[in-house]
Amino acid sequence: MKTCLVVDDSKVIRKVARHILETLDFTVREAADGREALDACLVAAPDVVLLDWNMPVMSGMDFLRALREADVRPRPRVVFCTTENGMAHIRAAIEAGADEYIMKPFDRDTLESKLQIVGMA
């Protein structure tokens, strides 16, 4: 079964994402910030990370850079999931190593489509 780490400081967003991902046959773990997520990835790399941009302790961008520097293997696919919709934000996320980008709020079809694009659905 595929694994997904949902990283968001909003418990509601984590719950919604968990519900959708479980209907797509993912095993789901959660993290409330980038630091917690990095620690989880160092213990066991997920297949995919659904990542918020703005979080306390460690932002999504800082997490993504730290994940790349830690050279976690196998390398998880990373889908940014955020309200940040400017082209500069999207470009920065992709350049930092994100595989795909999804806007909040999202639904099952949108998330499944993005997971297909990154080869995880």
PDB file of N, CA and C in Angstrom, residues 35 38 42 58 61-72:
ATOM      1  N   ARG A  35       9.182  20.586  10.683  1.00  0.00           N
ATOM      2  CA  ARG A  35      10.161  19.886  11.535  1.00  0.00           C
ATOM      3  C   ARG A  35       9.671  18.481  11.878  1.00  0.00           C
ATOM      4  N   LEU A  38       9.921  16.383   8.737  1.00  0.00           N
ATOM      5  CA  LEU A  38      11.282  15.954   8.419  1.00  0.00           C
ATOM      6  C   LEU A  38      11.695  14.797   9.315  1.00  0.00           C
ATOM      7  N   LEU A  42      12.757  11.007   8.047  1.00  0.00           N
ATOM      8  CA  LEU A  42      14.046  10.402   8.378  1.00  0.00           C
ATOM      9  C   LEU A  42      13.869   9.015   8.995  1.00  0.00           C
ATOM     10  N   MET A  58       8.671  25.195  11.065  1.00  0.00           N
ATOM     11  CA  MET A  58       9.405  25.057   9.803  1.00  0.00           C
ATOM     12  C   MET A  58       8.396  25.114   8.661  1.00  0.00           C
ATOM     13  N   MET A  61       8.538  25.337   2.455  1.00  0.00           N
ATOM     14  CA  MET A  61       9.748  25.531   1.644  1.00  0.00           C
ATOM     15  C   MET A  61      10.994  25.117   2.414  1.00  0.00           C
ATOM     16  N   ASP A  62      11.066  25.472   3.696  1.00  0.00           N
ATOM     17  CA  ASP A  62      12.223  25.074   4.499  1.00  0.00           C
ATOM     18  C   ASP A  62      12.278  23.555   4.653  1.00  0.00           C
ATOM     19  N   PHE A  63      11.114  22.930   4.823  1.00  0.00           N
ATOM     20  CA  PHE A  63      11.054  21.467   4.895  1.00  0.00           C
ATOM     21  C   PHE A  63      11.571  20.851   3.600  1.00  0.00           C
ATOM     22  N   LEU A  64      11.095  21.373   2.473  1.00  0.00           N
ATOM     23  CA  LEU A  64      11.478  20.808   1.180  1.00  0.00           C
ATOM     24  C   LEU A  64      12.990  20.890   0.967  1.00  0.00           C
ATOM     25  N   ARG A  65      13.586  22.021   1.310  1.00  0.00           N
ATOM     26  CA  ARG A  65      15.039  22.166   1.190  1.00  0.00           C
ATOM     27  C   ARG A  65      15.769  21.199   2.125  1.00  0.00           C
ATOM     28  N   ALA A  66      15.292  21.084   3.360  1.00  0.00           N
ATOM     29  CA  ALA A  66      15.918  20.184   4.335  1.00  0.00           C
ATOM     30  C   ALA A  66      15.768  18.728   3.907  1.00  0.00           C
ATOM     31  N   LEU A  67      14.630  18.388   3.327  1.00  0.00           N
ATOM     32  CA  LEU A  67      14.408  17.024   2.841  1.00  0.00           C
ATOM     33  C   LEU A  67      15.416  16.679   1.749  1.00  0.00           C
ATOM     34  N   ARG A  68      15.641  17.607   0.835  1.00  0.00           N
ATOM     35  CA  ARG A  68      16.600  17.380  -0.254  1.00  0.00           C
ATOM     36  C   ARG A  68      18.024  17.264   0.292  1.00  0.00           C
ATOM     37  N   GLU A  69      18.366  18.119   1.254  1.00  0.00           N
ATOM     38  CA  GLU A  69      19.707  18.073   1.841  1.00  0.00           C
ATOM     39  C   GLU A  69      19.934  16.789   2.625  1.00  0.00           C
ATOM     40  N   ALA A  70      18.880  16.267   3.239  1.00  0.00           N
ATOM     41  CA  ALA A  70      18.990  15.027   4.019  1.00  0.00           C
ATOM     42  C   ALA A  70      19.103  13.811   3.104  1.00  0.00           C
ATOM     43  N   ASP A  71      18.805  13.997   1.825  1.00  0.00           N
ATOM     44  CA  ASP A  71      18.907  12.924   0.832  1.00  0.00           C
ATOM     45  C   ASP A  71      18.133  11.678   1.275  1.00  0.00           C
ATOM     46  N   VAL A  72      16.887  11.899   1.674  1.00  0.00           N
ATOM     47  CA  VAL A  72      16.010  10.803   2.095  1.00  0.00           C
ATOM     48  C   VAL A  72      15.756   9.880   0.910  1.00  0.00           C
TER      49      VAL A  72
END
